[in-house]
mmCIF file of C-alpha atoms and ligand atoms in Angstrom:
data_model
loop_
_atom_site.group_PDB
_atom_site.id
_atom_site.type_symbol
_atom_site.label_atom_id
_atom_site.label_comp_id
_atom_site.label_asym_id
_atom_site.label_seq_id
_atom_site.Cartn_x
_atom_site.Cartn_y
_atom_site.Cartn_z
ATOM 1 C CA MET Y 1 -26.105 15.663 -2.797
ATOM 2 C CA ASP Y 2 -23.252 13.626 -1.402
ATOM 3 C CA THR Y 3 -25.012 12.436 1.650
ATOM 4 C CA VAL Y 4 -24.665 9.063 3.265
ATOM 5 C CA SER Y 5 -27.786 7.954 1.382
ATOM 6 C CA SER Y 6 -26.260 8.824 -1.997
ATOM 7 C CA PHE Y 7 -23.346 6.500 -1.216
ATOM 8 C CA ARG Y 8 -25.745 3.920 0.147
ATOM 9 C CA ALA Y 9 -27.226 3.783 -3.345
ATOM 10 C CA GLU Y 10 -23.781 2.556 -4.526
ATOM 11 C CA LEU Y 11 -23.273 0.206 -1.613
ATOM 12 C CA GLU Y 12 -23.758 -3.035 -3.488
ATOM 13 C CA GLU Y 13 -20.927 -2.120 -5.855
ATOM 14 C CA LEU Y 14 -18.695 -0.674 -3.120
ATOM 15 C CA ALA Y 15 -19.194 -3.720 -0.886
ATOM 16 C CA ALA Y 16 -18.254 -5.936 -3.835
ATOM 17 C CA TRP Y 17 -14.958 -4.017 -4.179
ATOM 18 C CA ARG Y 18 -14.355 -4.357 -0.455
ATOM 19 C CA ARG Y 19 -15.019 -8.088 -0.471
ATOM 20 C CA GLU Y 20 -12.775 -8.526 -3.491
ATOM 21 C CA LEU Y 21 -9.925 -6.875 -1.565
ATOM 22 C CA HIS Y 22 -10.839 -8.885 1.519
ATOM 23 C CA ARG Y 23 -10.456 -12.175 -0.366
ATOM 24 C CA HIS Y 24 -6.913 -11.219 -1.353
ATOM 25 C CA PRO Y 25 -5.101 -9.796 1.679
ATOM 26 C CA GLU Y 26 -1.455 -8.872 1.145
ATOM 27 C CA PRO Y 27 1.448 -8.196 3.515
ATOM 28 C CA GLY Y 28 3.050 -4.794 3.986
ATOM 29 C CA PHE Y 29 5.098 -3.712 0.929
ATOM 30 C CA GLY Y 30 3.600 -6.707 -0.899
ATOM 31 C CA GLU Y 31 0.273 -5.054 -1.799
ATOM 32 C CA HIS Y 32 0.816 -5.512 -5.550
ATOM 33 C CA ARG Y 33 -2.645 -6.783 -6.376
ATOM 34 C CA THR Y 34 -4.322 -4.185 -4.156
ATOM 35 C CA ALA Y 35 -2.200 -1.355 -5.594
ATOM 36 C CA ALA Y 36 -3.097 -2.422 -9.141
ATOM 37 C CA PHE Y 37 -6.790 -2.522 -8.156
ATOM 38 C CA VAL Y 38 -6.531 1.008 -6.743
ATOM 39 C CA ALA Y 39 -4.546 2.433 -9.669
ATOM 40 C CA ASP Y 40 -6.938 0.900 -12.227
ATOM 41 C CA LYS Y 41 -9.918 2.398 -10.443
ATOM 42 C CA LEU Y 42 -8.326 5.852 -10.143
ATOM 43 C CA ARG Y 43 -7.534 5.849 -13.872
ATOM 44 C CA ALA Y 44 -11.056 4.705 -14.698
ATOM 45 C CA PHE Y 45 -12.448 7.576 -12.608
ATOM 46 C CA GLY Y 46 -10.444 10.056 -14.713
ATOM 47 C CA VAL Y 47 -8.204 11.243 -11.879
ATOM 48 C CA ASP Y 48 -5.588 13.632 -13.380
ATOM 49 C CA GLU Y 49 -2.425 11.828 -12.259
ATOM 50 C CA VAL Y 50 -1.873 8.347 -10.871
ATOM 51 C CA HIS Y 51 1.529 7.765 -9.282
ATOM 52 C CA THR Y 52 2.494 4.190 -8.446
ATOM 53 C CA GLY Y 53 5.489 2.557 -6.800
ATOM 54 C CA ILE Y 54 5.937 5.140 -4.030
ATOM 55 C CA ALA Y 55 7.346 3.169 -1.081
ATOM 56 C CA ILE Y 56 7.259 0.057 -3.303
ATOM 57 C CA THR Y 57 3.482 -0.414 -3.517
ATOM 58 C CA GLY Y 58 2.049 2.988 -2.573
ATOM 59 C CA VAL Y 59 -0.347 4.706 -4.971
ATOM 60 C CA VAL Y 60 -1.278 8.388 -5.110
ATOM 61 C CA GLY Y 61 -4.076 9.840 -7.220
ATOM 62 C CA VAL Y 62 -4.002 13.586 -7.887
ATOM 63 C CA LEU Y 63 -7.293 15.306 -8.723
ATOM 64 C CA ARG Y 64 -7.596 18.984 -9.591
ATOM 65 C CA GLY Y 65 -10.780 20.891 -8.941
ATOM 66 C CA ARG Y 66 -12.561 23.387 -11.164
ATOM 67 C CA ALA Y 67 -10.607 26.294 -9.731
ATOM 68 C CA GLU Y 68 -7.101 26.898 -8.423
ATOM 69 C CA GLY Y 69 -6.399 26.501 -4.752
ATOM 70 C CA PRO Y 70 -4.263 24.711 -2.168
ATOM 71 C CA ALA Y 71 -3.729 20.950 -1.983
ATOM 72 C CA ILE Y 72 -4.737 18.521 0.745
ATOM 73 C CA ALA Y 73 -4.002 14.815 1.153
ATOM 74 C CA LEU Y 74 -6.442 12.116 2.231
ATOM 75 C CA ARG Y 75 -4.857 8.849 3.228
ATOM 76 C CA ALA Y 76 -5.949 5.204 3.354
ATOM 77 C CA ASP Y 77 -3.870 2.124 4.178
ATOM 78 C CA MET Y 78 -3.859 -1.123 2.159
ATOM 79 C CA ASP Y 79 -2.008 -3.873 4.048
ATOM 80 C CA ALA Y 80 -3.317 -6.969 5.851
ATOM 81 C CA LEU Y 81 -2.167 -8.922 8.914
ATOM 82 C CA PRO Y 82 -0.565 -12.337 9.484
ATOM 83 C CA ILE Y 83 -3.706 -13.830 11.053
ATOM 84 C CA SER Y 84 -5.676 -16.893 9.925
ATOM 85 C CA GLU Y 85 -9.246 -15.791 9.288
ATOM 86 C CA GLU Y 86 -11.994 -17.589 11.227
ATOM 87 C CA THR Y 87 -15.104 -15.750 10.035
ATOM 88 C CA ASN Y 88 -16.264 -18.401 7.528
ATOM 89 C CA LEU Y 89 -17.768 -15.592 5.471
ATOM 90 C CA PRO Y 90 -18.234 -16.192 1.732
ATOM 91 C CA TRP Y 91 -15.598 -13.474 1.060
ATOM 92 C CA SER Y 92 -13.192 -14.905 3.626
ATOM 93 C CA SER Y 93 -9.450 -14.671 2.900
ATOM 94 C CA ARG Y 94 -8.124 -16.996 0.221
ATOM 95 C CA VAL Y 95 -4.543 -16.470 1.344
ATOM 96 C CA PRO Y 96 -3.608 -18.896 4.133
ATOM 97 C CA GLY Y 97 -2.334 -17.149 7.242
ATOM 98 C CA TRP Y 98 -3.258 -13.631 6.106
ATOM 99 C CA MET Y 99 -6.379 -11.572 6.540
ATOM 100 C CA HIS Y 100 -7.726 -8.033 6.503
ATOM 101 C CA ALA Y 101 -8.231 -7.974 10.265
ATOM 102 C CA CYS Y 102 -7.891 -4.210 10.655
ATOM 103 C CA GLY Y 103 -10.320 -3.013 7.994
ATOM 104 C CA HIS Y 104 -7.749 -1.535 5.626
ATOM 105 C CA ASP Y 105 -9.835 -3.086 2.828
ATOM 106 C CA GLY Y 106 -12.689 -0.845 3.973
ATOM 107 C CA HIS Y 107 -10.434 2.208 4.265
ATOM 108 C CA THR Y 108 -9.218 1.696 0.694
ATOM 109 C CA VAL Y 109 -12.759 1.389 -0.671
ATOM 110 C CA MET Y 110 -14.102 4.446 1.200
ATOM 111 C CA LEU Y 111 -11.335 6.607 -0.241
ATOM 112 C CA LEU Y 112 -11.892 5.181 -3.735
ATOM 113 C CA ALA Y 113 -15.616 5.911 -3.461
ATOM 114 C CA ALA Y 114 -14.842 9.519 -2.519
ATOM 115 C CA ALA Y 115 -12.310 9.824 -5.364
ATOM 116 C CA ARG Y 116 -14.900 8.711 -7.904
ATOM 117 C CA ARG Y 117 -17.504 11.146 -6.597
ATOM 118 C CA LEU Y 118 -15.059 14.070 -6.563
ATOM 119 C CA ALA Y 119 -13.670 13.192 -10.005
ATOM 120 C CA ARG Y 120 -17.215 13.467 -11.375
ATOM 121 C CA SER Y 121 -18.054 16.786 -9.750
ATOM 122 C CA ARG Y 122 -14.688 18.541 -9.335
ATOM 123 C CA ASP Y 123 -16.634 21.126 -7.371
ATOM 124 C CA PHE Y 124 -13.731 22.298 -5.254
ATOM 125 C CA ALA Y 125 -10.929 24.827 -5.625
ATOM 126 C CA GLY Y 126 -7.513 23.219 -5.415
ATOM 127 C CA THR Y 127 -6.052 19.742 -5.512
ATOM 128 C CA VAL Y 128 -6.879 16.542 -3.663
ATOM 129 C CA CYS Y 129 -4.195 13.874 -3.292
ATOM 130 C CA PHE Y 130 -5.594 10.423 -2.563
ATOM 131 C CA VAL Y 131 -2.783 8.617 -0.772
ATOM 132 C CA PHE Y 132 -2.994 4.810 -0.607
ATOM 133 C CA GLN Y 133 -0.132 3.750 1.583
ATOM 134 C CA PRO Y 134 1.441 0.321 2.051
ATOM 135 C CA ALA Y 135 2.588 -1.371 5.240
ATOM 136 C CA GLU Y 136 0.782 0.504 8.004
ATOM 137 C CA GLU Y 137 1.169 -2.462 10.370
ATOM 138 C CA MET Y 138 4.640 -2.566 11.951
ATOM 139 C CA LEU Y 139 6.683 -1.732 8.853
ATOM 140 C CA GLY Y 140 6.159 2.016 8.603
ATOM 141 C CA GLY Y 141 4.966 2.420 5.023
ATOM 142 C CA GLY Y 142 3.808 5.918 5.924
ATOM 143 C CA ARG Y 143 7.298 6.840 7.101
ATOM 144 C CA ARG Y 144 8.787 5.459 3.919
ATOM 145 C CA MET Y 145 6.402 7.483 1.734
ATOM 146 C CA VAL Y 146 7.468 10.622 3.594
ATOM 147 C CA GLU Y 147 11.159 9.668 3.251
ATOM 148 C CA GLU Y 148 10.690 9.097 -0.482
ATOM 149 C CA GLY Y 149 9.580 12.691 -0.797
ATOM 150 C CA LEU Y 150 5.800 12.384 -0.812
ATOM 151 C CA PHE Y 151 5.335 15.950 0.362
ATOM 152 C CA GLU Y 152 7.978 17.352 -1.983
ATOM 153 C CA ARG Y 153 6.207 15.734 -4.929
ATOM 154 C CA LEU Y 154 2.819 16.776 -3.560
ATOM 155 C CA PRO Y 155 3.071 20.114 -1.777
ATOM 156 C CA VAL Y 156 -0.016 19.600 0.373
ATOM 157 C CA ARG Y 157 -1.144 22.005 3.070
ATOM 158 C CA GLU Y 158 -2.904 19.445 5.288
ATOM 159 C CA VAL Y 159 -3.220 15.679 5.720
ATOM 160 C CA TYR Y 160 -6.180 13.644 6.906
ATOM 161 C CA GLY Y 161 -6.555 10.011 7.913
ATOM 162 C CA LEU Y 162 -9.362 7.782 9.154
ATOM 163 C CA HIS Y 163 -9.613 4.456 10.947
ATOM 164 C CA ASN Y 164 -12.659 2.301 11.562
ATOM 165 C CA TRP Y 165 -13.478 1.853 15.243
ATOM 166 C CA PRO Y 166 -15.664 -1.182 16.082
ATOM 167 C CA TRP Y 167 -16.128 -0.007 19.696
ATOM 168 C CA LEU Y 168 -18.186 3.005 18.559
ATOM 169 C CA PRO Y 169 -21.674 2.628 17.080
ATOM 170 C CA LEU Y 170 -22.175 2.640 13.326
ATOM 171 C CA GLY Y 171 -22.612 6.125 11.932
ATOM 172 C CA THR Y 172 -20.653 7.945 14.616
ATOM 173 C CA PHE Y 173 -17.229 9.593 14.611
ATOM 174 C CA ALA Y 174 -14.647 10.457 17.241
ATOM 175 C CA VAL Y 175 -12.268 13.370 16.755
ATOM 176 C CA HIS Y 176 -9.487 14.076 19.234
ATOM 177 C CA ASP Y 177 -7.713 17.285 20.045
ATOM 178 C CA GLY Y 178 -4.032 16.432 20.341
ATOM 179 C CA PRO Y 179 -2.914 12.793 20.741
ATOM 180 C CA VAL Y 180 -5.102 10.070 19.193
ATOM 181 C CA MET Y 181 -2.718 7.123 19.237
ATOM 182 C CA ALA Y 182 0.494 6.426 21.152
ATOM 183 C CA ALA Y 183 4.154 6.216 20.270
ATOM 184 C CA ALA Y 184 5.288 2.576 20.201
ATOM 185 C CA ASP Y 185 8.936 1.700 20.828
ATOM 186 C CA ARG Y 186 10.542 -1.689 21.285
ATOM 187 C CA LEU Y 187 12.735 -2.964 24.074
ATOM 188 C CA ASP Y 188 15.083 -5.965 23.930
ATOM 189 C CA VAL Y 189 17.108 -7.035 26.955
ATOM 190 C CA THR Y 190 19.626 -9.841 27.216
ATOM 191 C CA LEU Y 191 20.857 -10.830 30.695
ATOM 192 C CA THR Y 192 23.942 -12.959 31.019
ATOM 193 C CA GLY Y 193 24.714 -14.681 34.300
ATOM 194 C CA ARG Y 194 26.509 -17.906 35.111
ATOM 195 C CA GLY Y 195 24.717 -21.216 34.685
ATOM 196 C CA CYS Y 196 24.861 -23.786 37.470
ATOM 197 C CA HIS Y 197 22.987 -26.638 39.188
ATOM 198 C CA ALA Y 198 19.575 -25.423 40.299
ATOM 199 C CA ALA Y 199 20.134 -26.996 43.722
ATOM 200 C CA MET Y 200 23.314 -24.947 44.200
ATOM 201 C CA PRO Y 201 22.348 -21.454 43.018
ATOM 202 C CA HIS Y 202 25.110 -19.843 45.067
ATOM 203 C CA LEU Y 203 27.613 -21.292 42.578
ATOM 204 C CA GLY Y 204 26.170 -19.295 39.675
ATOM 205 C CA ARG Y 205 24.443 -16.014 38.822
ATOM 206 C CA ASP Y 206 20.761 -16.467 38.041
ATOM 207 C CA PRO Y 207 19.400 -14.410 35.122
ATOM 208 C CA VAL Y 208 15.819 -15.656 35.730
ATOM 209 C CA THR Y 209 15.377 -14.005 39.125
ATOM 210 C CA GLY Y 210 17.161 -10.992 37.604
ATOM 211 C CA ALA Y 211 14.602 -10.894 34.783
ATOM 212 C CA ALA Y 212 11.765 -11.015 37.321
ATOM 213 C CA GLN Y 213 13.237 -8.052 39.233
ATOM 214 C CA ILE Y 214 13.617 -6.082 36.024
ATOM 215 C CA VAL Y 215 10.005 -6.724 34.953
ATOM 216 C CA SER Y 216 8.807 -5.352 38.291
ATOM 217 C CA ALA Y 217 11.210 -2.417 38.364
ATOM 218 C CA LEU Y 218 10.227 -1.252 34.889
ATOM 219 C CA GLN Y 219 6.613 -0.931 36.074
ATOM 220 C CA LEU Y 220 7.823 1.581 38.657
ATOM 221 C CA LEU Y 221 8.917 3.898 35.850
ATOM 222 C CA VAL Y 222 5.236 4.198 34.982
ATOM 223 C CA SER Y 223 3.659 4.106 38.434
ATOM 224 C CA ARG Y 224 6.282 6.161 40.351
ATOM 225 C CA GLU Y 225 7.997 8.384 37.794
ATOM 226 C CA THR Y 226 5.269 9.270 35.310
ATOM 227 C CA ASP Y 227 2.631 11.879 36.074
ATOM 228 C CA PRO Y 228 -0.488 9.828 36.848
ATOM 229 C CA VAL Y 229 -2.621 11.982 34.551
ATOM 230 C CA ASP Y 230 -0.191 11.417 31.685
ATOM 231 C CA ALA Y 231 -0.345 7.976 30.054
ATOM 232 C CA ALA Y 232 2.415 5.421 29.583
ATOM 233 C CA VAL Y 233 2.576 1.648 29.271
ATOM 234 C CA ILE Y 234 5.572 -0.644 29.572
ATOM 235 C CA SER Y 235 4.621 -4.239 28.801
ATOM 236 C CA ILE Y 236 7.195 -7.015 28.888
ATOM 237 C CA THR Y 237 5.700 -9.434 26.391
ATOM 238 C CA ALA Y 238 8.266 -12.207 26.041
ATOM 239 C CA ILE Y 239 10.742 -13.863 28.400
ATOM 240 C CA ALA Y 240 12.968 -16.671 27.205
ATOM 241 C CA ALA Y 241 15.354 -18.535 29.507
ATOM 242 C CA GLY Y 242 16.414 -22.091 30.251
ATOM 243 C CA GLU Y 243 14.706 -25.412 29.527
ATOM 244 C CA ALA Y 244 15.367 -27.824 32.369
ATOM 245 C CA TYR Y 245 14.027 -28.290 35.931
ATOM 246 C CA ASN Y 246 17.414 -28.540 37.514
ATOM 247 C CA VAL Y 247 19.566 -26.012 35.690
ATOM 248 C CA VAL Y 248 19.993 -22.307 36.316
ATOM 249 C CA PRO Y 249 20.446 -21.027 32.772
ATOM 250 C CA GLU Y 250 23.236 -18.823 31.592
ATOM 251 C CA ARG Y 251 21.028 -16.269 29.852
ATOM 252 C CA ALA Y 252 17.571 -14.691 29.808
ATOM 253 C CA ALA Y 253 16.085 -12.554 27.053
ATOM 254 C CA LEU Y 254 13.156 -10.154 27.410
ATOM 255 C CA LYS Y 255 11.116 -8.269 24.847
ATOM 256 C CA GLY Y 256 8.624 -5.518 25.427
ATOM 257 C CA THR Y 257 6.840 -2.444 24.187
ATOM 258 C CA VAL Y 258 6.861 1.113 25.488
ATOM 259 C CA ARG Y 259 3.795 3.276 24.750
ATOM 260 C CA THR Y 260 3.552 7.000 25.384
ATOM 261 C CA LEU Y 261 1.455 9.943 24.232
ATOM 262 C CA ARG Y 262 3.799 12.863 24.869
ATOM 263 C CA GLU Y 263 7.200 13.228 23.252
ATOM 264 C CA GLU Y 264 8.879 14.334 26.496
ATOM 265 C CA THR Y 265 7.468 11.331 28.367
ATOM 266 C CA ARG Y 266 8.691 9.085 25.579
ATOM 267 C CA GLU Y 267 12.204 10.525 25.728
ATOM 268 C CA ARG Y 268 12.330 10.326 29.510
ATOM 269 C CA LEU Y 269 11.242 6.672 29.663
ATOM 270 C CA LEU Y 270 13.489 5.559 26.813
ATOM 271 C CA ALA Y 271 16.394 7.263 28.576
ATOM 272 C CA ARG Y 272 15.557 5.746 31.993
ATOM 273 C CA ILE Y 273 14.994 2.123 30.957
ATOM 274 C CA PRO Y 274 18.641 1.194 30.225
ATOM 275 C CA GLY Y 275 19.762 2.626 33.576
ATOM 276 C CA VAL Y 276 17.172 0.650 35.541
ATOM 277 C CA VAL Y 277 17.960 -2.579 33.698
ATOM 278 C CA ARG Y 278 21.728 -2.196 34.039
ATOM 279 C CA GLY Y 279 21.474 -1.105 37.668
ATOM 280 C CA ILE Y 280 19.505 -4.164 38.721
ATOM 281 C CA ALA Y 281 21.676 -6.446 36.630
ATOM 282 C CA ALA Y 282 24.817 -5.020 38.217
ATOM 283 C CA ALA Y 283 23.363 -5.437 41.714
ATOM 284 C CA LEU Y 284 22.758 -9.113 40.986
ATOM 285 C CA GLY Y 285 26.077 -9.762 39.259
ATOM 286 C CA LEU Y 286 24.547 -10.080 35.803
ATOM 287 C CA GLU Y 287 25.545 -8.455 32.557
ATOM 288 C CA ALA Y 288 22.842 -6.651 30.636
ATOM 289 C CA GLU Y 289 22.518 -5.634 27.025
ATOM 290 C CA VAL Y 290 19.688 -3.215 26.357
ATOM 291 C CA GLU Y 291 18.469 -2.327 22.900
ATOM 292 C CA ILE Y 292 15.755 0.213 22.232
ATOM 293 C CA THR Y 293 14.263 0.415 18.743
ATOM 294 C CA ARG Y 294 12.215 3.473 18.006
ATOM 295 C CA GLY Y 295 8.930 2.720 16.303
ATOM 296 C CA TYR Y 296 6.026 4.996 15.460
ATOM 297 C CA PRO Y 297 5.756 8.362 17.193
ATOM 298 C CA ALA Y 298 2.434 9.426 18.716
ATOM 299 C CA THR Y 299 -0.329 10.362 16.280
ATOM 300 C CA VAL Y 300 -1.206 13.933 17.221
ATOM 301 C CA ASN Y 301 -3.981 16.008 15.656
ATOM 302 C CA THR Y 302 -3.565 19.742 15.236
ATOM 303 C CA LYS Y 303 -6.326 21.829 16.769
ATOM 304 C CA ASP Y 304 -7.725 23.728 13.772
ATOM 305 C CA GLU Y 305 -7.714 20.700 11.493
ATOM 306 C CA ALA Y 306 -9.312 18.521 14.184
ATOM 307 C CA ASP Y 307 -12.077 21.126 14.495
ATOM 308 C CA GLU Y 308 -12.537 21.132 10.711
ATOM 309 C CA ALA Y 309 -12.649 17.329 10.636
ATOM 310 C CA ALA Y 310 -15.248 17.349 13.421
ATOM 311 C CA ARG Y 311 -17.374 19.880 11.535
ATOM 312 C CA ALA Y 312 -17.204 17.760 8.368
ATOM 313 C CA ALA Y 313 -18.194 14.665 10.357
ATOM 314 C CA ALA Y 314 -21.058 16.596 12.001
ATOM 315 C CA ALA Y 315 -22.312 17.675 8.578
ATOM 316 C CA VAL Y 316 -22.501 13.977 7.633
ATOM 317 C CA VAL Y 317 -23.945 12.379 10.779
ATOM 318 C CA GLY Y 318 -25.102 15.287 12.967
ATOM 319 C CA GLY Y 319 -23.247 16.917 15.833
ATOM 320 C CA GLU Y 320 -24.511 14.531 18.521
ATOM 321 C CA ALA Y 321 -22.924 11.614 16.684
ATOM 322 C CA VAL Y 322 -19.436 13.165 16.783
ATOM 323 C CA ARG Y 323 -17.579 12.435 20.025
ATOM 324 C CA ARG Y 324 -14.961 14.991 21.035
ATOM 325 C CA ASP Y 325 -14.320 13.626 24.522
ATOM 326 C CA LEU Y 326 -12.784 10.181 24.042
ATOM 327 C CA PRO Y 327 -9.380 9.393 25.518
ATOM 328 C CA PRO Y 328 -6.636 8.381 23.081
ATOM 329 C CA SER Y 329 -5.813 4.750 22.375
ATOM 330 C CA MET Y 330 -2.396 3.371 23.367
ATOM 331 C CA GLY Y 331 -2.293 1.533 20.033
ATOM 332 C CA ALA Y 332 -0.018 3.020 17.373
ATOM 333 C CA GLU Y 333 -0.501 4.240 13.838
ATOM 334 C CA ASP Y 334 2.040 5.232 11.227
ATOM 335 C CA PHE Y 335 -0.082 8.113 9.908
ATOM 336 C CA ALA Y 336 1.867 9.764 12.760
ATOM 337 C CA PHE Y 337 4.764 10.290 10.342
ATOM 338 C CA MET Y 338 2.561 12.271 7.945
ATOM 339 C CA LEU Y 339 1.089 14.296 10.811
ATOM 340 C CA ARG Y 340 4.609 15.231 11.871
ATOM 341 C CA GLU Y 341 5.154 16.806 8.449
ATOM 342 C CA ARG Y 342 1.851 18.625 7.974
ATOM 343 C CA PRO Y 343 -1.067 19.795 10.108
ATOM 344 C CA GLY Y 344 -4.053 17.498 9.944
ATOM 345 C CA ALA Y 345 -6.364 15.118 11.738
ATOM 346 C CA TYR Y 346 -6.881 11.390 12.106
ATOM 347 C CA VAL Y 347 -10.438 10.436 13.039
ATOM 348 C CA TRP Y 348 -12.191 7.273 14.150
ATOM 349 C CA LEU Y 349 -15.239 6.141 12.223
ATOM 350 C CA GLY Y 350 -17.645 4.129 14.362
ATOM 351 C CA THR Y 351 -18.650 0.887 12.681
ATOM 352 C CA GLY Y 352 -20.077 -1.169 15.516
ATOM 353 C CA GLY Y 353 -19.171 -4.851 15.582
ATOM 354 C CA ALA Y 354 -17.307 -5.056 18.899
ATOM 355 C CA GLU Y 355 -20.463 -6.368 20.585
ATOM 356 C CA LYS Y 356 -20.283 -9.331 18.164
ATOM 357 C CA GLY Y 357 -16.593 -9.898 18.856
ATOM 358 C CA ARG Y 358 -15.540 -8.227 15.619
ATOM 359 C CA ILE Y 359 -12.659 -6.223 17.004
ATOM 360 C CA LEU Y 360 -9.476 -5.046 15.312
ATOM 361 C CA HIS Y 361 -6.769 -7.713 14.825
ATOM 362 C CA SER Y 362 -9.161 -10.553 15.761
ATOM 363 C CA PRO Y 363 -9.562 -13.605 13.461
ATOM 364 C CA HIS Y 364 -13.333 -12.980 13.763
ATOM 365 C CA TYR Y 365 -13.149 -9.405 12.513
ATOM 366 C CA ASP Y 366 -14.709 -8.198 9.284
ATOM 367 C CA PHE Y 367 -15.013 -4.588 8.144
ATOM 368 C CA GLU Y 368 -18.636 -3.447 8.395
ATOM 369 C CA ASP Y 369 -19.757 -2.646 4.838
ATOM 370 C CA GLU Y 370 -22.623 -0.505 6.153
ATOM 371 C CA ALA Y 371 -19.950 1.944 7.301
ATOM 372 C CA ILE Y 372 -18.655 2.608 3.777
ATOM 373 C CA PRO Y 373 -21.217 5.368 2.990
ATOM 374 C CA TYR Y 374 -20.327 7.261 6.186
ATOM 375 C CA GLY Y 375 -16.589 7.237 5.523
ATOM 376 C CA ALA Y 376 -16.967 8.145 1.840
ATOM 377 C CA ALA Y 377 -19.411 10.983 2.613
ATOM 378 C CA TYR Y 378 -17.012 12.296 5.272
ATOM 379 C CA TRP Y 379 -14.132 12.485 2.796
ATOM 380 C CA VAL Y 380 -16.221 14.337 0.223
ATOM 381 C CA GLU Y 381 -17.582 16.750 2.825
ATOM 382 C CA LEU Y 382 -14.088 17.419 4.172
ATOM 383 C CA VAL Y 383 -12.768 18.285 0.695
ATOM 384 C CA ARG Y 384 -15.636 20.687 -0.014
ATOM 385 C CA ARG Y 385 -15.043 22.422 3.319
ATOM 386 C CA ARG Y 386 -11.260 22.661 3.100
ATOM 387 C CA LEU Y 387 -11.197 23.576 -0.610
ATOM 388 C CA PRO Y 388 -14.406 25.582 -1.067
ATOM 389 C CA ALA Y 389 -15.261 26.265 -4.707
ATOM 390 C CA GLU Y 390 -16.460 29.851 -4.340
HETATM 391 NI NI1 NI Z 1 -5.402 -0.482 11.061
#
């Protein structure tokens, strides 16, 4: 039986792997040590093929079952974050300025644990591709794997991903229909006015008051132009201008993020922003440069695969422990690029920890090792359901 308790029997070993990865966090596309750890383990498990170097540090293990059948991909991410760890745990990061603050060490180990179990039993019909991707945070390692032909090399029918969720109790899951995570696009604005003495503003053109107007006006795109039951966020997160008390500066620069769940809302906002910025700038006699950089699209589950994922999770933890009613997060996730290519589902695995301040991207975060058996059992259950042996 591949129940949670059967993985709990291996927990000491699995937690040791997780802590080993935790001690050695690596940046996106720099996961050389982690990739070698993963590839060595996959080979030791007797996985049929181990592909390395996809998107620089990505690793894919290919495992064939006892009988012929379709292929599915299960994905984990491997990269860490530029955060200085403050947990003081014995397995705390040994790399200054970097830590596994998003639990990708745990994701990697849960998928490895499932790969070992499935390599022993091979009691499924078809092929499982274990995808260990680099650079989930900011750099789009998932996109790069797709661009390098991941799905041409591995003709999979479906893709599945998982993320730990410290705000849900340990041993629970959340599965969304439709959007799970938001699209995240970047906005850069440069306003150019005319510098002057701060006591004689009429002699110049002030980009600081212009920046303030633009920050306010952009909020109206959300509150006045977006359906209130749809979700969108525009956050201006950096403003740089001037340095003296008595000088109106020549320039102001703004940075921000635009988050949306629906593609049409995304397109509408990204199209509207430059017009609003330029219109206000023109009204105030300023020049505006607007640059929009497209980031990750929304992560959107397909209905049938979300239902299958929820049934697999329910088989592991019971139906009451699988939430189907949670709203999406406005965070972003580059598994979105894989979900644009194939049907599939991205689920949240409850780990607890938020009540102790262990939340994602915090210097106090640590992946909850007690969650490893739940994630590993989910992967195994999902494979047996999607690729049934008889
Ligand atoms: Ni993450």
